[in-house]
Coordinates of C-alpha atoms in Angstrom, one line a residue:
M210 CA 63.0 49.6 28.0
K211 CA 66.2 50.4 30.0
K212 CA 67.0 47.7 32.6
V213 CA 68.0 49.0 36.0
D214 CA 68.9 46.8 39.0
I215 CA 69.0 47.8 42.6
I216 CA 71.2 45.6 44.9
H217 CA 70.7 46.3 48.6
G218 CA 72.8 44.6 51.4
G219 CA 69.9 45.1 53.8
W220 CA 66.3 44.3 54.4
L221 CA 63.6 46.5 52.8
K222 CA 61.5 46.3 56.0
A223 CA 64.4 47.5 58.2
P224 CA 63.6 50.6 60.3
N225 CA 66.0 53.0 58.7
G226 CA 65.8 55.7 56.1
A227 CA 67.7 54.1 53.3
S228 CA 65.6 50.9 53.5
S229 CA 62.5 52.9 53.6
V230 CA 63.4 54.7 50.4
L231 CA 64.4 51.4 48.7
R232 CA 61.1 49.8 49.8
T233 CA 59.3 52.7 48.2
L234 CA 61.2 52.3 45.0
A235 CA 60.6 48.6 45.0
E236 CA 56.9 49.3 45.2
S237 CA 57.0 51.8 42.4
T238 CA 58.2 49.7 39.4
S239 CA 55.1 50.6 37.4
K240 CA 55.9 54.3 37.8
F241 CA 59.5 53.7 36.5
E242 CA 58.1 51.9 33.5
E243 CA 56.3 55.2 32.6
Y244 CA 59.8 56.6 32.1
G245 CA 61.0 53.6 30.1
I246 CA 62.8 51.9 33.0
Q247 CA 62.4 48.3 34.0
L248 CA 63.4 48.3 37.7
S249 CA 64.4 45.1 39.5
V250 CA 65.3 44.9 43.2
Y251 CA 67.6 42.4 44.9
S252 CA 67.8 42.7 48.7
M253 CA 68.5 40.4 51.7
D254 CA 64.8 39.7 51.8
L255 CA 65.3 37.3 49.0
I256 CA 67.9 35.3 51.0
V257 CA 66.9 35.4 54.6
L258 CA 63.5 36.4 56.1
K259 CA 64.0 38.7 59.1
S260 CA 61.6 40.2 61.5
F261 CA 62.1 43.7 63.0
E262 CA 59.3 43.5 65.6
N263 CA 61.5 42.4 68.6
I264 CA 64.5 44.6 68.2
A265 CA 64.4 45.6 71.9
A266 CA 64.6 42.0 73.0
I267 CA 67.4 41.2 70.6
N268 CA 69.4 44.2 71.7
Q269 CA 69.2 43.1 75.4
R270 CA 69.9 39.4 74.7
K271 CA 73.1 38.4 76.5
G272 CA 75.9 36.6 74.6
L273 CA 78.7 37.3 72.2
R274 CA 76.6 39.6 70.0
Y275 CA 75.6 41.6 73.1
F276 CA 79.2 41.9 74.3
I277 CA 80.5 43.1 70.9
K278 CA 77.7 45.7 70.6
K279 CA 78.3 47.0 74.1
N280 CA 82.0 47.4 73.7
A281 CA 82.4 48.2 70.0
N282 CA 82.4 52.0 70.6
A283 CA 85.6 51.8 72.6
N284 CA 87.5 48.9 71.0
S285 CA 88.6 49.2 67.3
I286 CA 88.8 45.5 66.7
L287 CA 85.3 45.0 68.1
A288 CA 84.1 48.0 66.0
F289 CA 85.3 46.4 62.8
I290 CA 83.8 43.1 63.8
S291 CA 80.5 44.9 64.3
I292 CA 80.8 46.8 61.0
Y293 CA 81.5 43.5 59.2
A294 CA 78.6 41.7 60.9
I295 CA 76.1 44.5 60.3
Y296 CA 77.2 45.8 56.8
L297 CA 80.0 44.0 55.0
R298 CA 78.9 40.4 55.2
H299 CA 75.3 41.1 54.1
A300 CA 76.7 43.3 51.2
R301 CA 78.9 40.5 50.1
K302 CA 76.1 37.9 50.4
I303 CA 73.6 39.9 48.3
V304 CA 76.2 40.7 45.6
K305 CA 77.1 36.9 45.4
Y306 CA 73.4 36.2 45.1
Y307 CA 73.0 38.7 42.4
F308 CA 75.8 37.3 40.3
D309 CA 74.4 33.8 40.8
Q310 CA 71.3 34.9 38.8
G311 CA 73.5 34.9 35.7
L312 CA 72.5 38.4 34.6
E313 CA 74.8 39.0 31.6
E314 CA 72.9 41.5 29.5
S315 CA 73.6 45.2 29.8
R316 CA 72.1 46.8 32.8
I317 CA 72.5 49.9 35.0
L318 CA 73.3 49.2 38.7
F319 CA 71.5 51.5 41.1
I320 CA 73.1 51.0 44.5
H321 CA 72.3 52.8 47.8
D322 CA 75.2 51.9 50.1
I323 CA 78.9 52.0 49.7
F324 CA 79.7 48.5 50.9
T325 CA 77.3 46.7 48.5
C326 CA 78.7 48.9 45.8
Y327 CA 82.3 47.9 46.8
Y328 CA 81.6 44.2 46.5
Y329 CA 79.7 44.6 43.2
L330 CA 82.7 46.6 41.7
K331 CA 85.2 44.1 43.1
Y332 CA 83.5 41.0 41.7
R333 CA 81.9 42.2 38.4
S334 CA 83.2 40.5 35.3
R335 CA 82.2 43.3 32.9
R336 CA 81.9 47.0 33.2
Q337 CA 78.3 48.3 33.5
K338 CA 77.1 51.8 34.4
T339 CA 76.8 52.2 38.1
V340 CA 75.0 54.9 40.1
L341 CA 75.7 55.1 43.8
V342 CA 73.3 57.0 46.2
L343 CA 74.8 57.9 49.6
H344 CA 72.2 58.6 52.3
N345 CA 74.6 60.6 54.5
N346 CA 75.9 64.1 55.2
G347 CA 78.5 64.0 52.5
D348 CA 81.3 62.6 54.7
T349 CA 81.2 59.0 53.8
F350 CA 81.9 57.4 57.1
N351 CA 80.8 60.1 59.5
M352 CA 77.8 58.0 60.7
L353 CA 80.1 55.1 61.5
R354 CA 82.4 57.4 63.4
Q355 CA 79.4 58.6 65.4
Y356 CA 78.5 55.0 66.3
Y357 CA 82.1 53.9 66.9
P358 CA 84.2 56.9 68.1
V359 CA 87.2 54.6 68.4
L360 CA 87.5 54.6 64.6
N361 CA 88.9 58.2 64.7
K362 CA 92.2 56.8 66.2
S363 CA 92.2 53.4 64.7
R364 CA 94.7 52.2 62.0
L365 CA 91.9 49.9 60.8
Y366 CA 90.1 53.0 59.5
S367 CA 92.4 52.8 56.5
I368 CA 90.4 49.8 55.3
L369 CA 87.3 51.9 55.1
L370 CA 89.2 54.6 53.2
Y371 CA 90.4 52.0 50.7
I372 CA 86.8 51.0 50.1
E373 CA 85.8 54.6 49.6
R374 CA 88.6 55.3 47.1
K375 CA 87.9 52.2 45.0
V376 CA 84.2 52.9 44.9
L377 CA 84.5 56.6 44.1
S378 CA 87.0 56.0 41.3
E379 CA 84.9 53.4 39.5
V380 CA 81.3 54.5 39.8
D381 CA 79.8 56.5 37.0
K382 CA 77.6 58.8 39.2
V383 CA 77.5 59.7 42.9
L384 CA 74.2 61.0 44.2
F385 CA 73.2 62.4 47.5
V386 CA 69.8 62.9 49.0
A387 CA 70.1 66.7 49.4
E388 CA 72.2 69.6 48.1
N389 CA 74.1 70.3 51.4
P390 CA 75.6 66.8 51.6
K391 CA 76.5 67.0 47.9
D392 CA 78.4 70.3 48.5
T393 CA 80.1 68.8 51.5
F394 CA 81.2 65.8 49.5
V395 CA 82.6 68.1 46.7
Q396 CA 84.6 70.0 49.2
L397 CA 86.1 66.8 50.7
H398 CA 86.8 65.2 47.3
P399 CA 88.0 67.9 45.0
D400 CA 89.5 65.2 42.8
I401 CA 86.1 63.8 41.8
P402 CA 84.8 65.5 38.6
I403 CA 81.9 67.8 39.5
E404 CA 79.7 66.5 36.7
K405 CA 79.9 63.0 38.3
V406 CA 78.1 64.3 41.5
G407 CA 74.5 65.2 42.0
F408 CA 71.5 65.0 44.4
V409 CA 67.9 63.9 44.5
Y410 CA 65.6 64.7 47.4
N411 CA 64.0 61.8 49.1
G412 CA 60.3 61.6 48.5
I413 CA 57.4 59.7 50.1
L414 CA 54.0 58.6 48.9
S415 CA 51.1 60.9 49.4
K416 CA 48.6 59.4 51.8
E417 CA 45.3 60.5 53.2
M418 CA 46.5 62.4 56.3
H419 CA 44.6 64.6 58.7
I420 CA 46.4 67.9 59.1
C421 CA 47.0 68.5 62.7
P422 CA 44.3 70.5 64.5
E423 CA 44.6 73.8 66.3
K424 CA 46.4 73.6 69.6
H425 CA 44.5 71.5 72.2
L426 CA 44.3 72.0 75.9
G427 CA 47.1 70.6 78.0
P428 CA 50.8 70.3 77.3
L429 CA 52.2 70.3 73.8
E430 CA 52.7 66.8 72.5
I431 CA 56.1 66.4 70.9
C432 CA 56.9 63.3 68.8
C433 CA 60.4 62.1 68.0
V434 CA 60.8 59.1 65.6
G435 CA 64.2 57.4 65.1
S436 CA 66.7 54.9 66.5
V437 CA 67.4 55.9 70.1
S438 CA 71.1 56.7 69.9
K439 CA 73.7 59.4 70.3
R440 CA 73.4 60.1 66.6
K441 CA 69.7 60.9 66.8
G442 CA 70.2 63.0 70.0
Q443 CA 67.3 61.9 72.2
D444 CA 69.8 62.0 75.1
M445 CA 69.7 65.8 74.8
I446 CA 65.9 65.8 75.1
V447 CA 66.2 64.0 78.4
E448 CA 69.0 66.3 79.6
A449 CA 66.9 69.3 78.7
L450 CA 63.9 68.0 80.6
V451 CA 66.1 67.4 83.6
K452 CA 67.4 70.9 83.4
M453 CA 63.9 72.5 83.1
S454 CA 61.9 73.7 86.1
P455 CA 58.8 71.7 87.1
V456 CA 56.6 74.6 85.8
Q457 CA 58.4 74.5 82.4
R458 CA 58.1 70.7 82.1
E459 CA 54.3 70.9 82.5
K460 CA 54.1 72.6 79.1
V461 CA 55.4 69.6 77.1
H462 CA 55.1 65.9 76.8
F463 CA 57.4 63.7 74.6
T464 CA 56.7 60.5 72.8
I465 CA 59.9 58.7 71.6
V466 CA 59.2 56.1 68.9
G467 CA 62.0 53.8 68.1
D468 CA 64.6 51.6 69.8
G469 CA 68.3 51.5 70.1
T470 CA 71.4 51.2 72.3
L471 CA 70.5 54.2 74.5
R472 CA 66.9 53.5 75.3
G473 CA 67.4 51.5 78.5
E474 CA 69.9 54.1 79.8
L475 CA 67.6 57.0 79.1
E476 CA 64.6 55.3 80.6
K477 CA 66.6 54.6 83.8
L478 CA 67.8 58.3 83.9
C479 CA 64.2 59.5 83.5
F480 CA 63.1 57.3 86.4
E481 CA 66.0 58.4 88.6
K482 CA 65.3 62.1 87.9
G483 CA 61.6 61.8 88.4
I484 CA 60.7 63.0 84.9
S485 CA 59.2 59.8 83.5
K486 CA 55.7 61.4 83.3
Y487 CA 56.9 63.8 80.7
I488 CA 58.3 61.3 78.2
D489 CA 57.2 58.0 76.9
F490 CA 59.5 55.5 75.2
I491 CA 57.4 53.5 72.8
G492 CA 60.0 51.3 71.0
V493 CA 59.7 50.1 67.5
S494 CA 56.1 50.6 66.2
N495 CA 54.1 50.1 63.0
Q496 CA 51.7 52.8 64.2
V497 CA 54.0 55.8 63.6
K498 CA 51.3 57.6 61.6
N499 CA 49.0 57.5 64.7
Y500 CA 51.6 59.0 66.9
L501 CA 52.3 61.8 64.4
L502 CA 48.6 62.6 64.1
R503 CA 48.1 63.0 67.8
S504 CA 51.1 65.3 68.1
D505 CA 51.5 69.1 67.9
I506 CA 55.2 69.2 67.0
F507 CA 57.8 66.8 65.6
M508 CA 61.4 67.0 67.0
L509 CA 64.5 65.4 65.7
P510 CA 67.7 66.7 67.5
S511 CA 70.2 64.7 65.4
R512 CA 73.9 65.1 65.5
D513 CA 74.3 63.4 62.1
E514 CA 71.9 62.9 59.2
G515 CA 71.4 62.7 55.5
F516 CA 67.8 63.7 54.7
P517 CA 65.6 62.1 57.3
I518 CA 62.5 60.3 56.1
S519 CA 61.0 60.8 59.6
I520 CA 60.9 64.5 59.0
L521 CA 59.2 64.0 55.6
E522 CA 56.6 61.8 57.3
A523 CA 56.0 64.5 59.9
M524 CA 55.6 67.2 57.2
R525 CA 53.1 65.0 55.4
A526 CA 51.2 64.9 58.6
G527 CA 51.1 68.6 58.8
L528 CA 53.5 68.9 61.8
P529 CA 55.9 71.8 62.4
I530 CA 59.5 70.6 62.8
I531 CA 62.2 71.3 65.4
S532 CA 65.4 69.9 64.1
T533 CA 69.1 70.7 63.7
N534 CA 71.2 72.6 61.2
I535 CA 73.0 69.6 59.7
A536 CA 73.2 68.0 56.3
G537 CA 70.0 68.2 54.3
I538 CA 67.7 69.3 57.2
P539 CA 67.9 73.0 56.5
E540 CA 66.6 72.2 53.0
M541 CA 63.5 70.7 54.6
V542 CA 63.0 73.0 57.6
F543 CA 63.0 76.7 57.2
S544 CA 63.3 78.4 60.6
G545 CA 60.3 80.5 61.4
I546 CA 58.4 79.1 58.3
N547 CA 57.6 75.5 58.8
G548 CA 59.6 74.9 62.0
I549 CA 62.6 76.0 64.0
V550 CA 66.2 75.0 63.2
I551 CA 68.6 74.7 66.1
S552 CA 72.2 73.6 66.7
P553 CA 72.6 70.0 67.9
C554 CA 73.4 71.0 71.5
L555 CA 71.7 70.8 74.9
E556 CA 71.6 74.6 75.2
D557 CA 69.5 75.2 72.1
I558 CA 67.1 72.3 72.9
Y559 CA 66.7 73.6 76.4
D560 CA 66.0 77.1 75.1
I561 CA 63.4 76.1 72.6
L562 CA 61.6 74.0 75.1
C563 CA 61.6 76.8 77.7
H564 CA 60.0 79.1 75.1
I565 CA 57.8 76.5 73.5
E566 CA 54.7 78.7 73.8
S567 CA 56.3 81.6 71.9
Y568 CA 55.6 80.2 68.4
N569 CA 52.6 79.7 66.2
W570 CA 53.1 76.0 65.7
S571 CA 49.7 75.4 64.0
A572 CA 50.6 77.9 61.2
M573 CA 54.0 76.4 60.7
G574 CA 52.5 72.9 60.5
K575 CA 50.3 74.0 57.6
L576 CA 53.3 75.3 55.8
S577 CA 55.1 72.0 56.5
Y578 CA 52.4 70.2 54.6
E579 CA 52.5 72.6 51.7
L580 CA 56.3 72.3 51.4
Y581 CA 56.0 68.5 51.4
Q582 CA 53.5 68.7 48.5
Q583 CA 55.7 71.1 46.5
K584 CA 59.1 69.3 46.8
F585 CA 59.1 65.9 48.5
T586 CA 56.5 63.7 47.0
L587 CA 57.3 60.2 45.6
D588 CA 56.5 61.2 42.1
S589 CA 59.1 64.0 42.3
M590 CA 61.8 61.6 43.5
I591 CA 61.0 59.0 40.9
E592 CA 61.0 61.5 38.0
S593 CA 64.4 62.9 39.2
Y594 CA 66.0 59.4 39.4
A595 CA 64.5 58.3 36.1
N596 CA 65.9 61.4 34.3
I597 CA 69.4 60.6 35.7
L598 CA 69.2 56.9 34.9
N599 CA 68.0 57.6 31.3
A600 CA 70.8 60.1 30.8
I601 CA 73.6 57.6 31.6

């Protein structure tokens, strides 16, 4: 039995895609055993218990943390303090915890974020095979640059580039969660041997889901699930609603599930523009399945992604998808087949909403479900990862 360890500098219950994938892997150890792999998972859950039920209240809590979060996108020092607080310190802590377990025998390390991988490589006493999975668009720190635009002009950015160089030079395999991000990475890093790079599609567990019914009376219900941020693009949904005529608005209703730095600002804007009746901000919820099942369409207008789990969950629920032509999304959504692919810009979002009745959304939703079953199940993901891990 080949021993494989996952080290994760985050919490498995955290409301983000990478944690969702790792939580699924942690719950699938018996399936890995069928491929001769004994999988163990070490995450921050083993060190500190953390609840993610009151994220909105925490985000609005005044104090030093609030000040840093509010100003980190414009101040490079605060940006790096924020990156350290959110990523680096937890990565370092879980790696220390892992080494404290005294695991000396030969194992394969299966790590899903670059900062945890960096600390593992920095502190390891013996060389063991290491597989790094990056849940991004192929540009390692693009997501951080989206959250902290000041990084683009900061000399401190060289610290991140050093971490990237060290990790990429020492890992045995670099995997991505879709082919497009892998191709982007290869273009950006021509010095990395092509045989060292690959991809495995994210997959989710098949659950008993009701395929969405034929169009009901009233406005089309459109669901968007994700952190409320510039990166996910909910601001463009609000701007498009503002731009639409009252008659056009009556054809749609949005439910935004998730929380984040932009939520308060967008709710205020909706109130000021008199469009609050067309969009509900739910916040973090453990009832995402119910919101999906009562919807006609799923929309994710992201500016930056890897391979969104939220789209897979919508496909599993039989929803047609409106999303953007970035990273792995065009490998999930085929325009005119199981949804519509647009550019991450206000004009395209406005246009699709104004012509929302021009498409057969019910037929596209059925094809979404079929595509999920064909390519994006949990069994498919586990088999792909197991084959790679066994080949190392």
